[in-house]
Amino acid sequence: MSAAGKPVTRGLDTPFEERLFQRVVLLVPLAGLALFFLYPLAIVIWRSLLQRDGAVGFGNYREILALDHLWRVVWNSMVMSGLTALICVSLGLVIAYAMSRSRIPLRWLVSLALILPLLAPSLVQALGLIFMFGRNGLLNYLTGMQMQIYGLPGLVIANSMYALPQAVMILAVALRYADRRQYDAALVLGASPWRRFVDITLPSLRFGLLSAGFVCFTVTITDFGNAAVIGGNYRVLASEIYAQVVGQMNFNMGAVVGILLLIPTLLAFYLEKVAAQRGGIQEGAIPVEPDRWAPRDIPLWAASYLTALFLIAIVAVVIFASFVQLWPYKMSLTLKNYNITTHGAYDPLWTSLYASLITATFGTLMLFALVLAQRKMSRGPARLVYLLAIIPVGVPGLVLGLSYVLSFNVKPVFPGILYGSALLIAFCNFYHYHSQGFLTMVTGVRNVPRQLEETVTTIGGGVWANLRDAIIPIMVPTLISVFFFLFMRGMVTLSAVIFLITPKLSVGAVSVMRLDQAGSSTQAAAFSVLIMLTVLAAMGLMRLLLLAQARVNGRPGREESAA
């Protein structure tokens, strides 16, 4: 039986063309996963076991674990990510509830604010906090009030801004699929709004809350950008890996710290998947309609608006700073900050564009091929392919980037020829976001009716006719979405590519970090603005293409919602 419960045609009963196609669309993506994900990960594990004297063992682990400061770094990381997850889940529940269960005015404003952190590298949040609350920040300039924003407070706030949109998205989905009949029954029994929330809403959200918490914990414990800009003396695992590899050129010890970072990430990933599976959508559920109730709505709306305004203000101050003559001493406006001549000028931005286009094109084709192959497979092999395809989401970007250095910075022509090229950066970005793209593609291919494929086959159509007439027309919105998702993430990724930068090759996110570290914070802001404009343009183009496709198919409501 196939993964969808359909009979599987095998052997000579399948035309040669179809068998060849099935093998190509399966083996090529799997070969990519093996070469650009499994092999580098195996090299990291091997290097972590390779001791100074050339012997293989756990000497590096014993040496690292004997360092007093390492346990402090691990504790710092757990505290920082734990606080961030707690804030994001609590605030995310408030915002998701306000947007799903109440008729909140200016809903577009809150949605816009939640999009902003996704438009730029994560370190832009930290940069904005420094411009607003730092020693030379806008708050100090206007009021004389000084705040200690560096270290744990700044890291928690910056990472909360970065992870909050993901928490809101997960909790909004969980709220959307609650069953209205339960609330109607509780209302008939005389339950107060508070009792309905405690007895129905919270229990139905428990797995969504866990899932959101684990996601926020994972993305923040592995983030390097905010730690590099606003972390100060508060060391975390991400900055420790960077210090071992770049500062001390100790790749084996960096691999050990990478494995240590991998352990909590994989554990959180596993627990998140368990929570997501147990908190599945109720079959036949009737959606709960939003309503108005002032005692509930006023505090929810106030918290949502304040959060939205804070997110907008942090990004706005970065945009403002990009036009300031000399922050904060000469606040007159100028365009000279956009005349960047150091750190490769605008070459890194063009490299990011080029690499992101490769990531999007190559990634979309590979993921499309993989879901086509999985669709035709029996249940057991299909589940194995699914598992392989989603494993990359559990590997931190820093660890993947380090694995690429250890695997491709070698003397043999292949794979050494790839090191120092935009192509390798593109591959790293793609396999860093492989799982998210795959899951989106799987959702899209499920919308293709098998009866339509069978009809094309019945009238004499082969593999290519099936693709042209049955699969691709329905998959176009998904293909567009995955393409632009990979492009936009490729433009803003920092952690996964920080180790792949060479003296001759850099990308936009790294240039922002280098400009800030060199003291050119306003030029770093200007570079960030250009990255945000690029990603925003891509998002706008994606929406236009999705709306155009919806009109062609005559399904405006559905596709506009997807866009």
XYZ file of N, CA, C and O in Angstrom, residues 84-97 99-100 110-123 125 158-176 205 207-223 226 265 268-269 272-273 276 307 311 393-394 432-433 435-437 439 485 489 492-493 495:
360
model
N 13.233 33.524 27.655
C 12.694 33.949 26.359
C 11.457 33.137 25.990
O 10.437 33.687 25.549
N 11.535 31.817 26.176
C 10.400 30.950 25.850
C 9.200 31.301 26.722
O 8.056 31.346 26.237
N 9.439 31.554 28.003
C 8.342 31.896 28.907
C 7.658 33.198 28.484
O 6.419 33.289 28.447
N 8.458 34.205 28.154
C 7.900 35.493 27.716
C 7.142 35.331 26.404
O 6.028 35.839 26.239
N 7.746 34.622 25.450
C 7.118 34.480 24.122
C 5.812 33.703 24.198
O 4.826 34.062 23.541
N 5.779 32.640 25.005
C 4.557 31.842 25.113
C 3.457 32.653 25.809
O 2.299 32.652 25.367
N 3.818 33.361 26.882
C 2.815 34.155 27.606
C 2.281 35.281 26.732
O 1.056 35.458 26.588
N 3.181 36.059 26.154
C 2.761 37.175 25.312
C 2.128 36.679 24.020
O 1.166 37.268 23.508
N 2.651 35.576 23.487
C 2.089 35.003 22.262
C 0.666 34.533 22.463
O -0.185 34.683 21.572
N 0.368 33.972 23.652
C -0.999 33.536 23.939
C -1.948 34.727 23.990
O -3.060 34.678 23.462
N -1.492 35.812 24.607
C -2.318 37.024 24.693
C -2.642 37.552 23.296
O -3.800 37.835 22.963
N -1.614 37.663 22.460
C -1.821 38.230 21.116
C -2.641 37.282 20.239
O -3.558 37.705 19.527
N -2.312 35.989 20.289
C -3.051 35.017 19.481
C -4.514 34.963 19.896
O -5.411 34.869 19.049
N -4.767 35.042 21.201
C -6.153 35.017 21.687
C -6.895 36.270 21.242
O -8.063 36.208 20.817
N -6.327 38.057 18.609
C -6.545 38.057 17.166
C -7.489 36.948 16.716
O -8.089 37.040 15.646
N -7.622 35.887 17.522
C -8.453 34.751 17.114
C -9.843 34.768 17.728
O -10.808 34.331 17.113
N -1.166 44.949 14.201
C -0.520 43.886 14.972
C 0.138 42.884 14.033
O 1.272 42.432 14.271
N -0.549 42.533 12.943
C 0.028 41.598 11.968
C 1.294 42.169 11.345
O 2.292 41.460 11.172
N 1.266 43.449 11.001
C 2.446 44.103 10.433
C 3.616 44.066 11.408
O 4.749 43.764 11.033
N 3.340 44.370 12.681
C 4.411 44.369 13.687
C 5.033 42.994 13.831
O 6.251 42.868 14.024
N 4.219 41.940 13.729
C 4.739 40.583 13.875
C 5.554 40.146 12.669
O 6.371 39.225 12.767
N 5.330 40.780 11.526
C 6.102 40.452 10.320
C 7.498 41.069 10.383
O 8.470 40.486 9.890
N 7.628 42.235 11.014
C 8.882 42.994 10.976
C 10.106 42.201 11.432
O 11.153 42.278 10.783
N 10.048 41.428 12.535
C 11.248 40.686 12.934
C 11.706 39.642 11.917
O 12.851 39.202 11.961
N 10.809 39.267 10.999
C 11.153 38.260 9.996
C 11.828 38.863 8.771
O 12.312 38.135 7.910
N 11.854 40.193 8.688
C 12.366 40.859 7.490
C 13.868 41.097 7.525
O 14.444 41.498 6.517
N 14.498 40.887 8.673
C 15.899 41.267 8.816
C 16.638 40.204 9.610
O 16.021 39.370 10.289
N 17.975 40.204 9.549
C 18.752 39.289 10.404
C 18.403 39.508 11.866
O 18.039 40.615 12.284
N 18.528 38.456 12.671
C 18.112 38.535 14.069
C 18.826 39.647 14.818
O 18.264 40.255 15.738
N 20.067 39.952 14.452
C 20.828 40.958 15.184
C 20.267 42.373 15.032
O 20.653 43.280 15.776
N 17.269 43.285 15.752
C 16.532 43.574 16.985
C 17.486 44.096 18.063
O 17.182 45.067 18.768
N 15.739 40.984 22.977
C 15.996 40.835 21.538
C 15.533 39.480 21.025
O 14.891 39.378 19.967
N 15.837 38.420 21.771
C 15.428 37.087 21.338
C 13.920 36.902 21.436
O 13.330 36.154 20.647
N 13.288 37.568 22.403
C 11.825 37.494 22.496
C 11.171 38.141 21.281
O 10.185 37.632 20.747
N 11.732 39.258 20.836
C 11.219 39.899 19.627
C 11.390 38.978 18.416
O 10.513 38.912 17.545
N 12.505 38.280 18.378
C 12.822 37.398 17.251
C 11.910 36.169 17.210
O 11.471 35.731 16.141
N 11.598 35.607 18.394
C 10.845 34.348 18.443
C 9.342 34.548 18.600
O 8.571 33.617 18.349
N 8.905 35.744 19.022
C 7.490 35.964 19.287
C 6.576 35.653 18.098
O 5.522 35.020 18.289
N 6.901 36.070 16.852
C 6.001 35.751 15.736
C 5.745 34.263 15.576
O 4.636 33.855 15.214
N 6.746 33.435 15.855
C 6.561 31.987 15.722
C 5.634 31.451 16.800
O 4.805 30.563 16.545
N 5.755 31.981 18.027
C 4.849 31.559 19.100
C 3.413 31.956 18.782
O 2.484 31.161 18.989
N 3.213 33.172 18.286
C 1.860 33.634 17.945
C 1.261 32.756 16.852
O 0.081 32.368 16.925
N 2.056 32.416 15.845
C 1.558 31.593 14.744
C 1.112 30.224 15.244
O 0.022 29.740 14.893
N 1.924 29.567 16.068
C 1.592 28.228 16.575
C 0.337 28.269 17.428
O -0.574 27.430 17.284
N 0.245 29.257 18.322
C -0.912 29.332 19.219
C -2.171 29.764 18.484
O -3.278 29.329 18.831
N -2.031 30.608 17.465
C -3.199 31.004 16.673
C -3.793 29.805 15.942
O -5.024 29.659 15.851
N -2.927 28.941 15.429
C -3.410 27.719 14.760
C -4.130 26.824 15.758
O -5.195 26.267 15.478
N -3.547 26.667 16.958
C -4.185 25.836 17.980
C -5.555 26.389 18.373
O -6.513 25.626 18.553
N -5.662 27.693 18.496
C -6.952 28.309 18.843
C -7.969 28.187 17.714
O -9.168 28.034 17.948
N -7.481 28.247 16.486
C -8.373 28.236 15.322
C -9.143 26.928 15.210
O -10.262 26.896 14.693
N -5.224 23.859 24.653
C -4.011 24.531 24.180
C -2.732 23.943 24.758
O -1.637 24.410 24.415
N -0.874 21.341 24.403
C 0.164 20.874 23.484
C 0.661 22.003 22.581
O 1.830 22.040 22.217
N -0.239 22.931 22.229
C 0.199 24.092 21.476
C 1.148 24.962 22.280
O 2.133 25.484 21.757
N 0.871 25.117 23.586
C 1.754 25.884 24.462
C 3.123 25.223 24.570
O 4.164 25.892 24.520
N 3.128 23.899 24.727
C 4.396 23.174 24.789
C 5.167 23.311 23.483
O 6.382 23.540 23.480
N 4.455 23.150 22.377
C 5.099 23.254 21.068
C 5.708 24.629 20.869
O 6.861 24.771 20.441
N 4.952 25.685 21.199
C 5.472 27.045 21.055
C 6.670 27.275 21.957
O 7.660 27.914 21.558
N 6.605 26.763 23.185
C 7.717 26.926 24.115
C 8.979 26.264 23.611
O 10.078 26.843 23.670
N 8.861 25.054 23.110
C 10.037 24.341 22.620
C 10.621 25.012 21.376
O 11.841 25.076 21.216
N 9.748 25.493 20.493
C 10.235 26.181 19.293
C 11.007 27.438 19.681
O 12.105 27.695 19.181
N 10.432 28.236 20.584
C 11.104 29.474 21.011
C 12.422 29.166 21.717
O 13.420 29.878 21.524
N 12.437 28.132 22.534
C 13.673 27.735 23.225
C 14.741 27.352 22.211
O 15.902 27.761 22.312
N 14.350 26.584 21.197
C 15.314 26.090 20.211
C 15.902 27.212 19.377
O 17.124 27.286 19.193
N 15.051 28.110 18.857
C 15.555 29.135 17.942
C 16.407 30.166 18.661
O 17.250 30.821 18.045
N 16.213 30.314 19.983
C 16.994 31.328 20.703
C 18.281 30.767 21.299
O 19.278 31.480 21.378
N 18.277 29.504 21.705
C 19.500 28.940 22.261
C 20.558 28.745 21.178
O 21.754 28.674 21.451
N 20.122 28.706 19.931
C 21.058 28.503 18.823
C 21.382 29.787 18.067
O 22.187 29.759 17.130
N 20.763 30.916 18.450
C 20.966 32.157 17.695
C 22.283 32.821 18.075
O 22.610 32.942 19.264
N 22.094 38.022 17.935
C 21.819 38.865 19.095
C 22.905 38.737 20.155
O 23.273 39.723 20.807
N 18.957 21.034 21.677
C 18.149 21.382 20.507
C 17.374 20.175 19.998
O 16.173 20.260 19.711
N 14.614 19.331 22.477
C 13.474 20.241 22.328
C 12.700 19.939 21.053
O 11.465 19.998 21.032
N 13.419 19.609 19.972
C 12.773 19.262 18.707
C 11.896 18.023 18.862
O 10.754 17.986 18.401
N 8.851 18.847 20.964
C 7.921 19.674 20.193
C 7.112 18.825 19.227
O 5.908 19.037 19.050
N 7.773 17.844 18.585
C 7.059 16.971 17.655
C 6.030 16.108 18.384
O 4.920 15.887 17.894
N 3.151 18.336 19.178
C 2.376 18.660 17.982
C 1.492 17.492 17.562
O 0.340 17.669 17.151
N 2.720 45.774 22.514
C 3.744 44.910 21.925
C 4.006 45.299 20.474
O 5.161 45.386 20.036
N 7.562 46.687 18.898
C 8.247 46.063 17.764
C 8.465 47.068 16.633
O 9.543 47.128 16.034
N 15.794 20.284 10.830
C 15.264 21.367 11.664
C 15.802 21.277 13.089
O 15.823 22.273 13.823
N 16.269 20.100 13.502
C 16.804 19.940 14.842
C 18.277 20.281 14.966
O 18.836 20.201 16.066
N 19.615 24.135 5.921
C 19.239 24.681 7.226
C 17.718 24.813 7.333
O 17.139 24.579 8.402
N 17.051 25.181 6.235
C 15.591 25.361 6.231
C 14.884 24.256 5.445
O 13.727 24.426 5.044
N 13.647 21.356 6.334
C 12.475 20.735 6.958
C 11.226 21.580 6.785
O 10.145 21.069 6.460
N 11.354 22.903 7.021
C 10.186 23.772 6.895
C 9.657 23.779 5.468
O 8.440 23.722 5.230
N 10.565 23.845 4.489
C 10.140 23.810 3.095
C 9.491 22.489 2.730
O 8.489 22.445 2.000
N 7.873 20.343 4.755
C 6.550 20.215 5.360
C 5.517 21.043 4.599
O 4.365 20.622 4.435
N 9.912 31.680 0.503
C 10.332 31.400 1.877
C 11.836 31.144 1.934
O 12.550 31.723 2.771
N 14.561 33.671 3.784
C 15.388 33.179 4.884
C 16.867 33.210 4.507
O 17.736 33.469 5.347
N 18.452 36.681 5.213
C 18.619 37.174 6.585
C 19.385 36.224 7.496
O 19.658 36.563 8.650
N 19.754 35.045 7.012
C 20.431 34.071 7.861
C 21.837 34.536 8.219
O 22.590 34.977 7.350
N 23.556 32.838 11.503
C 24.202 31.763 12.257
C 24.738 30.663 11.352
O 25.848 30.160 11.566
